Amino acid sequence: MASFIPRSISNATAPDDDALSVGSGKGLTRANSLALFKDSVLWLGEQAQTQFLDSNLEAHTNGNTSDGSTSPGQSQQSFSVPSYNSFEVDLKHTIRFQVIVWSISAPDVKTHRVSMKFRVTLFWNDPPPTWTVEAVEKKRKNVQQYIWAMAGRATAYKKKMSGTPDEMLHIPPISILNADSFDIIGSPEVQLLREDTRLYRWSCMYRAQLHQSHISVKDFPHDEHDLCLKLGIISQRHRGGRWDKRKWKIGLANESDTQGTIRIPYGVLVDDVKIPEFYYDEDLNFELSELNHGSKNQNSRDRDYCLAVKLRVHRDSGYYDKNIMPLLSMLNLVSISILAQDADNDFQRSLLSLNIAFVEVGLRMALDSHLPSVGYQIKMQRILNRFFYSILTIVLESSFLKLLIDHEIASVSFTRRIDLALIFCLLMNQAYLTLIYQSFNRLRQARENASEMTNNW
């Protein structure tokens, strides 16, 4: 787990999370009440669609899936949100994520890592600061242009175009939960989108080495992987903290946040992203997953969540489908055709079979340099071994039948029947290996898709 470590900030006090309060004076108190009422109404108008979106997502999740996950083939852009009593929390206090993935490298199956370049954007409605009468009067007189300057990962200062810091803004301290290492590209950006609702946008570009805990190449070269990026807010989430998890919830950005500037508000995969040796049929999948750290004795309100952005990728198996498997199949058929000779020609049968076996050994040595180096047997290695064993079986069978003929235990006509039985077994073995390589994986996928469609129905 890696995070952007902030620099320490001295003499900085966090703004209060409560409503705007003004110093003594009846006029200011009345103005403050009207401003608070106006701010609440404006916020409800802006965030109403977020509440309906969360309620629809919760109803869809509870009605269609039992484990809070979305079917992969249901839509190109999908996400699932586990219920955490969204109507019992103040939706104004949500930290909304947007993730745009720019590039992905081929996953390293040995180290279980993948390199990814992505931009993370956060949207949140910052609580109004506490103002004194003097501060309000000073702010009214000194209207200037300003920018927000980052100070670490958790705070930003409102800075005049020329001058000293004027006001401090607390930034949700984002963490990349499954990053082994990462670099920040450029500088984080902070922007105030709406003054009336204090809607802020924070954005930063990363290049990270992400740990993938569920990479397996047992089905190589038809293996599939769910590449995952986990993002969360884990700092200052304790009770009474600035981003108290009981008050501030994790969510997805909506059109009100992005103001219609992006096709899918909570994130997309850039169109020209190419993954070496892999391809993908679906777009990003967004899930809110429960964090496992923390106390075990937590109620539903105290549970914290993170955002898991997943992309299912499939290995491009064209080289093995069109080059390796046809060659192995033909070599195996040629070795089976050797059994057309009578068993008393043991030397010729064994010599031809061993020559074919040496060809397969050379092919195997060339392929092993390109196969994943893992501690278990992958599908391609299992098929290569079975083809090789079938050739050695022919050599053993020829020697055994020659022994029977030499000792006059069996006649040549009887050994021909044994050869026919072996030919049938070897042809069935080749058909079985072809099905294992080509069809079983596709049949399993079709069965899973049919089961998912039945469950959704």
PDB file of N, CA and C in Angstrom, residues 11-106:
ATOM      1  N   ASN A  11       1.063  25.573  12.330  1.00  0.00           N
ATOM      2  CA  ASN A  11       0.121  26.644  12.613  1.00  0.00           C
ATOM      3  C   ASN A  11      -1.078  26.602  11.677  1.00  0.00           C
ATOM      4  N   ALA A  12      -1.557  25.389  11.370  1.00  0.00           N
ATOM      5  CA  ALA A  12      -2.732  25.246  10.494  1.00  0.00           C
ATOM      6  C   ALA A  12      -3.828  24.587  11.281  1.00  0.00           C
ATOM      7  N   THR A  13      -4.968  25.193  11.303  1.00  0.00           N
ATOM      8  CA  THR A  13      -6.119  24.638  11.999  1.00  0.00           C
ATOM      9  C   THR A  13      -7.147  24.240  10.986  1.00  0.00           C
ATOM     10  N   ALA A  14      -7.779  23.082  11.216  1.00  0.00           N
ATOM     11  CA  ALA A  14      -8.779  22.579  10.275  1.00  0.00           C
ATOM     12  C   ALA A  14     -10.036  23.413  10.388  1.00  0.00           C
ATOM     13  N   PRO A  15     -10.701  23.718   9.295  1.00  0.00           N
ATOM     14  CA  PRO A  15     -11.952  24.447   9.356  1.00  0.00           C
ATOM     15  C   PRO A  15     -13.028  23.580   9.973  1.00  0.00           C
ATOM     16  N   ASP A  16     -13.920  24.206  10.622  1.00  0.00           N
ATOM     17  CA  ASP A  16     -14.992  23.491  11.299  1.00  0.00           C
ATOM     18  C   ASP A  16     -15.928  22.879  10.282  1.00  0.00           C
ATOM     19  N   ASP A  17     -16.485  21.684  10.576  1.00  0.00           N
ATOM     20  CA  ASP A  17     -17.406  21.007   9.675  1.00  0.00           C
ATOM     21  C   ASP A  17     -18.837  21.513   9.820  1.00  0.00           C
ATOM     22  N   ASP A  18     -19.118  22.329  10.831  1.00  0.00           N
ATOM     23  CA  ASP A  18     -20.488  22.776  11.054  1.00  0.00           C
ATOM     24  C   ASP A  18     -20.850  23.876  10.072  1.00  0.00           C
ATOM     25  N   ALA A  19     -22.069  24.386  10.226  1.00  0.00           N
ATOM     26  CA  ALA A  19     -22.561  25.423   9.332  1.00  0.00           C
ATOM     27  C   ALA A  19     -21.828  26.727   9.581  1.00  0.00           C
ATOM     28  N   LEU A  20     -21.986  27.682   8.631  1.00  0.00           N
ATOM     29  CA  LEU A  20     -21.331  28.971   8.706  1.00  0.00           C
ATOM     30  C   LEU A  20     -21.816  29.733   9.931  1.00  0.00           C
ATOM     31  N   SER A  21     -20.869  30.220  10.702  1.00  0.00           N
ATOM     32  CA  SER A  21     -21.228  31.006  11.882  1.00  0.00           C
ATOM     33  C   SER A  21     -20.539  32.347  11.821  1.00  0.00           C
ATOM     34  N   VAL A  22     -21.222  33.384  12.190  1.00  0.00           N
ATOM     35  CA  VAL A  22     -20.700  34.738  12.137  1.00  0.00           C
ATOM     36  C   VAL A  22     -20.658  35.274  13.559  1.00  0.00           C
ATOM     37  N   GLY A  23     -19.790  36.236  13.823  1.00  0.00           N
ATOM     38  CA  GLY A  23     -19.657  36.793  15.164  1.00  0.00           C
ATOM     39  C   GLY A  23     -20.926  37.479  15.633  1.00  0.00           C
ATOM     40  N   SER A  24     -20.802  38.141  16.709  1.00  0.00           N
ATOM     41  CA  SER A  24     -21.955  38.764  17.344  1.00  0.00           C
ATOM     42  C   SER A  24     -22.547  39.817  16.441  1.00  0.00           C
ATOM     43  N   GLY A  25     -23.801  40.121  16.660  1.00  0.00           N
ATOM     44  CA  GLY A  25     -24.503  41.130  15.860  1.00  0.00           C
ATOM     45  C   GLY A  25     -25.737  40.530  15.256  1.00  0.00           C
ATOM     46  N   LYS A  26     -26.908  41.181  15.465  1.00  0.00           N
ATOM     47  CA  LYS A  26     -28.161  40.613  14.971  1.00  0.00           C
ATOM     48  C   LYS A  26     -28.213  40.631  13.450  1.00  0.00           C
ATOM     49  N   GLY A  27     -27.683  41.728  12.855  1.00  0.00           N
ATOM     50  CA  GLY A  27     -27.735  41.811  11.394  1.00  0.00           C
ATOM     51  C   GLY A  27     -26.937  40.717  10.739  1.00  0.00           C
ATOM     52  N   LEU A  28     -25.748  40.473  11.269  1.00  0.00           N
ATOM     53  CA  LEU A  28     -24.921  39.425  10.686  1.00  0.00           C
ATOM     54  C   LEU A  28     -25.526  38.059  10.919  1.00  0.00           C
ATOM     55  N   THR A  29     -26.167  37.872  12.098  1.00  0.00           N
ATOM     56  CA  THR A  29     -26.793  36.576  12.377  1.00  0.00           C
ATOM     57  C   THR A  29     -27.916  36.288  11.398  1.00  0.00           C
ATOM     58  N   ARG A  30     -28.749  37.327  11.137  1.00  0.00           N
ATOM     59  CA  ARG A  30     -29.835  37.120  10.175  1.00  0.00           C
ATOM     60  C   ARG A  30     -29.281  36.859   8.777  1.00  0.00           C
ATOM     61  N   ALA A  31     -28.252  37.613   8.392  1.00  0.00           N
ATOM     62  CA  ALA A  31     -27.643  37.376   7.068  1.00  0.00           C
ATOM     63  C   ALA A  31     -27.046  35.985   6.968  1.00  0.00           C
ATOM     64  N   ASN A  32     -26.460  35.555   8.088  1.00  0.00           N
ATOM     65  CA  ASN A  32     -25.884  34.205   8.096  1.00  0.00           C
ATOM     66  C   ASN A  32     -26.941  33.135   7.924  1.00  0.00           C
ATOM     67  N   SER A  33     -28.102  33.311   8.586  1.00  0.00           N
ATOM     68  CA  SER A  33     -29.190  32.332   8.477  1.00  0.00           C
ATOM     69  C   SER A  33     -29.709  32.266   7.055  1.00  0.00           C
ATOM     70  N   LEU A  34     -29.885  33.452   6.419  1.00  0.00           N
ATOM     71  CA  LEU A  34     -30.365  33.459   5.038  1.00  0.00           C
ATOM     72  C   LEU A  34     -29.350  32.808   4.099  1.00  0.00           C
ATOM     73  N   ALA A  35     -28.074  33.100   4.351  1.00  0.00           N
ATOM     74  CA  ALA A  35     -27.031  32.496   3.499  1.00  0.00           C
ATOM     75  C   ALA A  35     -26.995  30.985   3.665  1.00  0.00           C
ATOM     76  N   LEU A  36     -27.177  30.517   4.919  1.00  0.00           N
ATOM     77  CA  LEU A  36     -27.186  29.081   5.156  1.00  0.00           C
ATOM     78  C   LEU A  36     -28.359  28.408   4.477  1.00  0.00           C
ATOM     79  N   PHE A  37     -29.549  29.065   4.540  1.00  0.00           N
ATOM     80  CA  PHE A  37     -30.738  28.506   3.886  1.00  0.00           C
ATOM     81  C   PHE A  37     -30.552  28.461   2.372  1.00  0.00           C
ATOM     82  N   LYS A  38     -29.982  29.540   1.817  1.00  0.00           N
ATOM     83  CA  LYS A  38     -29.734  29.572   0.379  1.00  0.00           C
ATOM     84  C   LYS A  38     -28.755  28.495  -0.029  1.00  0.00           C
ATOM     85  N   ASP A  39     -27.685  28.315   0.771  1.00  0.00           N
ATOM     86  CA  ASP A  39     -26.676  27.299   0.465  1.00  0.00           C
ATOM     87  C   ASP A  39     -27.263  25.899   0.498  1.00  0.00           C
ATOM     88  N   SER A  40     -28.164  25.641   1.477  1.00  0.00           N
ATOM     89  CA  SER A  40     -28.791  24.315   1.589  1.00  0.00           C
ATOM     90  C   SER A  40     -29.679  24.029   0.393  1.00  0.00           C
ATOM     91  N   VAL A  41     -30.468  25.058  -0.018  1.00  0.00           N
ATOM     92  CA  VAL A  41     -31.359  24.856  -1.165  1.00  0.00           C
ATOM     93  C   VAL A  41     -30.555  24.603  -2.434  1.00  0.00           C
ATOM     94  N   LEU A  42     -29.495  25.403  -2.639  1.00  0.00           N
ATOM     95  CA  LEU A  42     -28.658  25.198  -3.821  1.00  0.00           C
ATOM     96  C   LEU A  42     -28.005  23.834  -3.803  1.00  0.00           C
ATOM     97  N   TRP A  43     -27.571  23.392  -2.636  1.00  0.00           N
ATOM     98  CA  TRP A  43     -26.935  22.073  -2.559  1.00  0.00           C
ATOM     99  C   TRP A  43     -27.897  20.947  -2.888  1.00  0.00           C
ATOM    100  N   LEU A  44     -29.165  21.095  -2.383  1.00  0.00           N
ATOM    101  CA  LEU A  44     -30.153  20.058  -2.672  1.00  0.00           C
ATOM    102  C   LEU A  44     -30.429  20.000  -4.164  1.00  0.00           C
ATOM    103  N   GLY A  45     -30.498  21.153  -4.820  1.00  0.00           N
ATOM    104  CA  GLY A  45     -30.731  21.140  -6.256  1.00  0.00           C
ATOM    105  C   GLY A  45     -29.613  20.501  -7.023  1.00  0.00           C
ATOM    106  N   GLU A  46     -28.384  20.650  -6.538  1.00  0.00           N
ATOM    107  CA  GLU A  46     -27.243  20.088  -7.252  1.00  0.00           C
ATOM    108  C   GLU A  46     -27.069  18.608  -6.986  1.00  0.00           C
ATOM    109  N   GLN A  47     -27.319  18.171  -5.743  1.00  0.00           N
ATOM    110  CA  GLN A  47     -27.004  16.807  -5.348  1.00  0.00           C
ATOM    111  C   GLN A  47     -28.199  15.873  -5.362  1.00  0.00           C
ATOM    112  N   ALA A  48     -29.387  16.361  -5.764  1.00  0.00           N
ATOM    113  CA  ALA A  48     -30.569  15.498  -5.732  1.00  0.00           C
ATOM    114  C   ALA A  48     -30.389  14.281  -6.618  1.00  0.00           C
ATOM    115  N   GLN A  49     -29.802  14.485  -7.827  1.00  0.00           N
ATOM    116  CA  GLN A  49     -29.638  13.341  -8.729  1.00  0.00           C
ATOM    117  C   GLN A  49     -28.681  12.314  -8.158  1.00  0.00           C
ATOM    118  N   THR A  50     -27.724  12.750  -7.319  1.00  0.00           N
ATOM    119  CA  THR A  50     -26.829  11.787  -6.684  1.00  0.00           C
ATOM    120  C   THR A  50     -27.593  10.876  -5.747  1.00  0.00           C
ATOM    121  N   GLN A  51     -28.545  11.427  -5.015  1.00  0.00           N
ATOM    122  CA  GLN A  51     -29.330  10.603  -4.096  1.00  0.00           C
ATOM    123  C   GLN A  51     -30.159   9.579  -4.853  1.00  0.00           C
ATOM    124  N   PHE A  52     -30.805  10.022  -5.949  1.00  0.00           N
ATOM    125  CA  PHE A  52     -31.593   9.071  -6.741  1.00  0.00           C
ATOM    126  C   PHE A  52     -30.701   8.024  -7.379  1.00  0.00           C
ATOM    127  N   LEU A  53     -29.497   8.425  -7.826  1.00  0.00           N
ATOM    128  CA  LEU A  53     -28.565   7.466  -8.429  1.00  0.00           C
ATOM    129  C   LEU A  53     -28.149   6.411  -7.426  1.00  0.00           C
ATOM    130  N   ASP A  54     -27.814   6.830  -6.200  1.00  0.00           N
ATOM    131  CA  ASP A  54     -27.412   5.864  -5.184  1.00  0.00           C
ATOM    132  C   ASP A  54     -28.544   4.916  -4.830  1.00  0.00           C
ATOM    133  N   SER A  55     -29.769   5.448  -4.738  1.00  0.00           N
ATOM    134  CA  SER A  55     -30.901   4.582  -4.389  1.00  0.00           C
ATOM    135  C   SER A  55     -31.177   3.570  -5.486  1.00  0.00           C
ATOM    136  N   ASN A  56     -31.078   3.992  -6.764  1.00  0.00           N
ATOM    137  CA  ASN A  56     -31.290   3.059  -7.870  1.00  0.00           C
ATOM    138  C   ASN A  56     -30.210   1.994  -7.911  1.00  0.00           C
ATOM    139  N   LEU A  57     -28.961   2.399  -7.683  1.00  0.00           N
ATOM    140  CA  LEU A  57     -27.874   1.428  -7.671  1.00  0.00           C
ATOM    141  C   LEU A  57     -28.050   0.427  -6.549  1.00  0.00           C
ATOM    142  N   GLU A  58     -28.478   0.906  -5.373  1.00  0.00           N
ATOM    143  CA  GLU A  58     -28.662   0.001  -4.247  1.00  0.00           C
ATOM    144  C   GLU A  58     -29.794  -0.988  -4.514  1.00  0.00           C
ATOM    145  N   ALA A  59     -30.890  -0.483  -5.104  1.00  0.00           N
ATOM    146  CA  ALA A  59     -31.993  -1.384  -5.429  1.00  0.00           C
ATOM    147  C   ALA A  59     -31.591  -2.399  -6.484  1.00  0.00           C
ATOM    148  N   HIS A  60     -30.834  -1.952  -7.489  1.00  0.00           N
ATOM    149  CA  HIS A  60     -30.358  -2.876  -8.534  1.00  0.00           C
ATOM    150  C   HIS A  60     -29.431  -3.933  -7.961  1.00  0.00           C
ATOM    151  N   THR A  61     -28.532  -3.513  -7.068  1.00  0.00           N
ATOM    152  CA  THR A  61     -27.577  -4.469  -6.489  1.00  0.00           C
ATOM    153  C   THR A  61     -28.291  -5.493  -5.621  1.00  0.00           C
ATOM    154  N   ASN A  62     -29.200  -5.045  -4.762  1.00  0.00           N
ATOM    155  CA  ASN A  62     -29.896  -5.974  -3.880  1.00  0.00           C
ATOM    156  C   ASN A  62     -30.865  -6.865  -4.634  1.00  0.00           C
ATOM    157  N   GLY A  63     -31.377  -6.373  -5.774  1.00  0.00           N
ATOM    158  CA  GLY A  63     -32.371  -7.155  -6.497  1.00  0.00           C
ATOM    159  C   GLY A  63     -31.789  -8.152  -7.463  1.00  0.00           C
ATOM    160  N   ASN A  64     -30.599  -7.871  -8.005  1.00  0.00           N
ATOM    161  CA  ASN A  64     -30.062  -8.694  -9.081  1.00  0.00           C
ATOM    162  C   ASN A  64     -28.897  -9.546  -8.687  1.00  0.00           C
ATOM    163  N   THR A  65     -28.116  -9.132  -7.699  1.00  0.00           N
ATOM    164  CA  THR A  65     -26.939  -9.900  -7.307  1.00  0.00           C
ATOM    165  C   THR A  65     -26.948 -10.087  -5.818  1.00  0.00           C
ATOM    166  N   SER A  66     -26.404 -11.216  -5.409  1.00  0.00           N
ATOM    167  CA  SER A  66     -26.370 -11.521  -3.989  1.00  0.00           C
ATOM    168  C   SER A  66     -25.068 -11.137  -3.346  1.00  0.00           C
ATOM    169  N   ASP A  67     -24.008 -10.920  -4.129  1.00  0.00           N
ATOM    170  CA  ASP A  67     -22.716 -10.615  -3.546  1.00  0.00           C
ATOM    171  C   ASP A  67     -22.248  -9.207  -3.856  1.00  0.00           C
ATOM    172  N   GLY A  68     -23.113  -8.368  -4.435  1.00  0.00           N
ATOM    173  CA  GLY A  68     -22.749  -6.992  -4.674  1.00  0.00           C
ATOM    174  C   GLY A  68     -21.862  -6.774  -5.872  1.00  0.00           C
ATOM    175  N   SER A  69     -21.763  -7.743  -6.784  1.00  0.00           N
ATOM    176  CA  SER A  69     -20.920  -7.596  -7.965  1.00  0.00           C
ATOM    177  C   SER A  69     -21.791  -7.513  -9.196  1.00  0.00           C
ATOM    178  N   THR A  70     -21.254  -6.917 -10.258  1.00  0.00           N
ATOM    179  CA  THR A  70     -21.975  -6.719 -11.496  1.00  0.00           C
ATOM    180  C   THR A  70     -21.515  -7.722 -12.525  1.00  0.00           C
ATOM    181  N   SER A  71     -22.452  -8.211 -13.330  1.00  0.00           N
ATOM    182  CA  SER A  71     -22.115  -9.182 -14.359  1.00  0.00           C
ATOM    183  C   SER A  71     -21.187  -8.558 -15.377  1.00  0.00           C
ATOM    184  N   PRO A  72     -20.127  -9.291 -15.790  1.00  0.00           N
ATOM    185  CA  PRO A  72     -19.168  -8.715 -16.723  1.00  0.00           C
ATOM    186  C   PRO A  72     -19.771  -8.371 -18.064  1.00  0.00           C
ATOM    187  N   GLY A  73     -20.686  -9.195 -18.573  1.00  0.00           N
ATOM    188  CA  GLY A  73     -21.224  -8.960 -19.897  1.00  0.00           C
ATOM    189  C   GLY A  73     -22.487  -8.141 -19.910  1.00  0.00           C
ATOM    190  N   GLN A  74     -22.858  -7.548 -18.781  1.00  0.00           N
ATOM    191  CA  GLN A  74     -24.119  -6.844 -18.707  1.00  0.00           C
ATOM    192  C   GLN A  74     -24.091  -5.544 -19.473  1.00  0.00           C
ATOM    193  N   SER A  75     -22.991  -4.809 -19.403  1.00  0.00           N
ATOM    194  CA  SER A  75     -22.851  -3.559 -20.111  1.00  0.00           C
ATOM    195  C   SER A  75     -21.385  -3.279 -20.312  1.00  0.00           C
ATOM    196  N   GLN A  76     -21.118  -2.368 -21.227  1.00  0.00           N
ATOM    197  CA  GLN A  76     -19.715  -2.048 -21.475  1.00  0.00           C
ATOM    198  C   GLN A  76     -19.100  -1.338 -20.296  1.00  0.00           C
ATOM    199  N   GLN A  77     -19.824  -0.434 -19.658  1.00  0.00           N
ATOM    200  CA  GLN A  77     -19.304   0.290 -18.505  1.00  0.00           C
ATOM    201  C   GLN A  77     -20.183  -0.066 -17.329  1.00  0.00           C
ATOM    202  N   SER A  78     -19.665  -0.763 -16.357  1.00  0.00           N
ATOM    203  CA  SER A  78     -20.478  -1.262 -15.267  1.00  0.00           C
ATOM    204  C   SER A  78     -19.824  -0.956 -13.942  1.00  0.00           C
ATOM    205  N   PHE A  79     -20.656  -0.923 -12.911  1.00  0.00           N
ATOM    206  CA  PHE A  79     -20.148  -0.749 -11.574  1.00  0.00           C
ATOM    207  C   PHE A  79     -21.157  -1.312 -10.607  1.00  0.00           C
ATOM    208  N   SER A  80     -20.725  -1.655  -9.415  1.00  0.00           N
ATOM    209  CA  SER A  80     -21.604  -2.150  -8.381  1.00  0.00           C
ATOM    210  C   SER A  80     -21.284  -1.429  -7.085  1.00  0.00           C
ATOM    211  N   VAL A  81     -22.315  -1.073  -6.358  1.00  0.00           N
ATOM    212  CA  VAL A  81     -22.147  -0.334  -5.121  1.00  0.00           C
ATOM    213  C   VAL A  81     -22.793  -1.119  -3.987  1.00  0.00           C
ATOM    214  N   PRO A  82     -22.022  -1.643  -3.054  1.00  0.00           N
ATOM    215  CA  PRO A  82     -22.621  -2.311  -1.911  1.00  0.00           C
ATOM    216  C   PRO A  82     -23.372  -1.320  -1.034  1.00  0.00           C
ATOM    217  N   SER A  83     -24.429  -1.768  -0.446  1.00  0.00           N
ATOM    218  CA  SER A  83     -25.255  -0.883   0.364  1.00  0.00           C
ATOM    219  C   SER A  83     -24.576  -0.573   1.685  1.00  0.00           C
ATOM    220  N   TYR A  84     -24.484   0.695   2.005  1.00  0.00           N
ATOM    221  CA  TYR A  84     -24.056   1.073   3.347  1.00  0.00           C
ATOM    222  C   TYR A  84     -24.996   2.137   3.896  1.00  0.00           C
ATOM    223  N   ASN A  85     -26.315   1.864   3.723  1.00  0.00           N
ATOM    224  CA  ASN A  85     -27.354   2.722   4.279  1.00  0.00           C
ATOM    225  C   ASN A  85     -27.193   4.155   3.789  1.00  0.00           C
ATOM    226  N   SER A  86     -27.251   4.302   2.462  1.00  0.00           N
ATOM    227  CA  SER A  86     -26.959   5.600   1.879  1.00  0.00           C
ATOM    228  C   SER A  86     -27.982   6.662   2.271  1.00  0.00           C
ATOM    229  N   PHE A  87     -29.188   6.275   2.627  1.00  0.00           N
ATOM    230  CA  PHE A  87     -30.182   7.264   3.004  1.00  0.00           C
ATOM    231  C   PHE A  87     -30.022   7.736   4.446  1.00  0.00           C
ATOM    232  N   GLU A  88     -29.178   7.047   5.220  1.00  0.00           N
ATOM    233  CA  GLU A  88     -28.973   7.439   6.593  1.00  0.00           C
ATOM    234  C   GLU A  88     -27.797   8.391   6.761  1.00  0.00           C
ATOM    235  N   VAL A  89     -27.086   8.693   5.678  1.00  0.00           N
ATOM    236  CA  VAL A  89     -25.953   9.600   5.757  1.00  0.00           C
ATOM    237  C   VAL A  89     -26.267  10.852   4.968  1.00  0.00           C
ATOM    238  N   ASP A  90     -25.551  11.906   5.296  1.00  0.00           N
ATOM    239  CA  ASP A  90     -25.692  13.162   4.591  1.00  0.00           C
ATOM    240  C   ASP A  90     -24.939  13.061   3.279  1.00  0.00           C
ATOM    241  N   LEU A  91     -25.685  13.007   2.162  1.00  0.00           N
ATOM    242  CA  LEU A  91     -25.033  12.837   0.869  1.00  0.00           C
ATOM    243  C   LEU A  91     -24.182  14.030   0.486  1.00  0.00           C
ATOM    244  N   LYS A  92     -24.325  15.132   1.207  1.00  0.00           N
ATOM    245  CA  LYS A  92     -23.440  16.263   0.960  1.00  0.00           C
ATOM    246  C   LYS A  92     -22.010  15.917   1.353  1.00  0.00           C
ATOM    247  N   HIS A  93     -21.856  14.999   2.299  1.00  0.00           N
ATOM    248  CA  HIS A  93     -20.539  14.607   2.762  1.00  0.00           C
ATOM    249  C   HIS A  93     -20.129  13.302   2.069  1.00  0.00           C
ATOM    250  N   THR A  94     -19.909  13.379   0.772  1.00  0.00           N
ATOM    251  CA  THR A  94     -19.403  12.244   0.007  1.00  0.00           C
ATOM    252  C   THR A  94     -18.168  12.690  -0.773  1.00  0.00           C
ATOM    253  N   ILE A  95     -17.193  11.799  -0.846  1.00  0.00           N
ATOM    254  CA  ILE A  95     -15.991  12.027  -1.644  1.00  0.00           C
ATOM    255  C   ILE A  95     -16.146  11.206  -2.907  1.00  0.00           C
ATOM    256  N   ARG A  96     -16.321  11.868  -4.037  1.00  0.00           N
ATOM    257  CA  ARG A  96     -16.703  11.199  -5.272  1.00  0.00           C
ATOM    258  C   ARG A  96     -15.482  11.066  -6.192  1.00  0.00           C
ATOM    259  N   PHE A  97     -15.303   9.858  -6.723  1.00  0.00           N
ATOM    260  CA  PHE A  97     -14.118   9.512  -7.508  1.00  0.00           C
ATOM    261  C   PHE A  97     -14.413   9.532  -9.000  1.00  0.00           C
ATOM    262  N   GLN A  98     -13.374   9.901  -9.748  1.00  0.00           N
ATOM    263  CA  GLN A  98     -13.353   9.717 -11.200  1.00  0.00           C
ATOM    264  C   GLN A  98     -11.964   9.196 -11.571  1.00  0.00           C
ATOM    265  N   VAL A  99     -11.909   8.132 -12.380  1.00  0.00           N
ATOM    266  CA  VAL A  99     -10.643   7.513 -12.769  1.00  0.00           C
ATOM    267  C   VAL A  99     -10.597   7.401 -14.283  1.00  0.00           C
ATOM    268  N   ILE A 100      -9.539   7.930 -14.881  1.00  0.00           N
ATOM    269  CA  ILE A 100      -9.321   7.828 -16.316  1.00  0.00           C
ATOM    270  C   ILE A 100      -7.988   7.113 -16.530  1.00  0.00           C
ATOM    271  N   VAL A 101      -8.024   5.961 -17.192  1.00  0.00           N
ATOM    272  CA  VAL A 101      -6.832   5.147 -17.417  1.00  0.00           C
ATOM    273  C   VAL A 101      -6.258   5.485 -18.784  1.00  0.00           C
ATOM    274  N   TRP A 102      -4.957   5.811 -18.808  1.00  0.00           N
ATOM    275  CA  TRP A 102      -4.301   6.248 -20.034  1.00  0.00           C
ATOM    276  C   TRP A 102      -3.461   5.150 -20.664  1.00  0.00           C
ATOM    277  N   SER A 103      -2.844   4.303 -19.894  1.00  0.00           N
ATOM    278  CA  SER A 103      -2.027   3.231 -20.480  1.00  0.00           C
ATOM    279  C   SER A 103      -1.877   2.102 -19.466  1.00  0.00           C
ATOM    280  N   ILE A 104      -1.713   0.874 -19.978  1.00  0.00           N
ATOM    281  CA  ILE A 104      -1.541  -0.319 -19.151  1.00  0.00           C
ATOM    282  C   ILE A 104      -0.479  -1.184 -19.821  1.00  0.00           C
ATOM    283  N   SER A 105       0.462  -1.661 -19.044  1.00  0.00           N
ATOM    284  CA  SER A 105       1.481  -2.568 -19.574  1.00  0.00           C
ATOM    285  C   SER A 105       0.997  -4.010 -19.451  1.00  0.00           C
ATOM    286  N   ALA A 106       1.712  -4.926 -20.090  1.00  0.00           N
ATOM    287  CA  ALA A 106       1.387  -6.345 -19.966  1.00  0.00           C
ATOM    288  C   ALA A 106       1.644  -6.798 -18.527  1.00  0.00           C
TER     289      ALA A 106
END
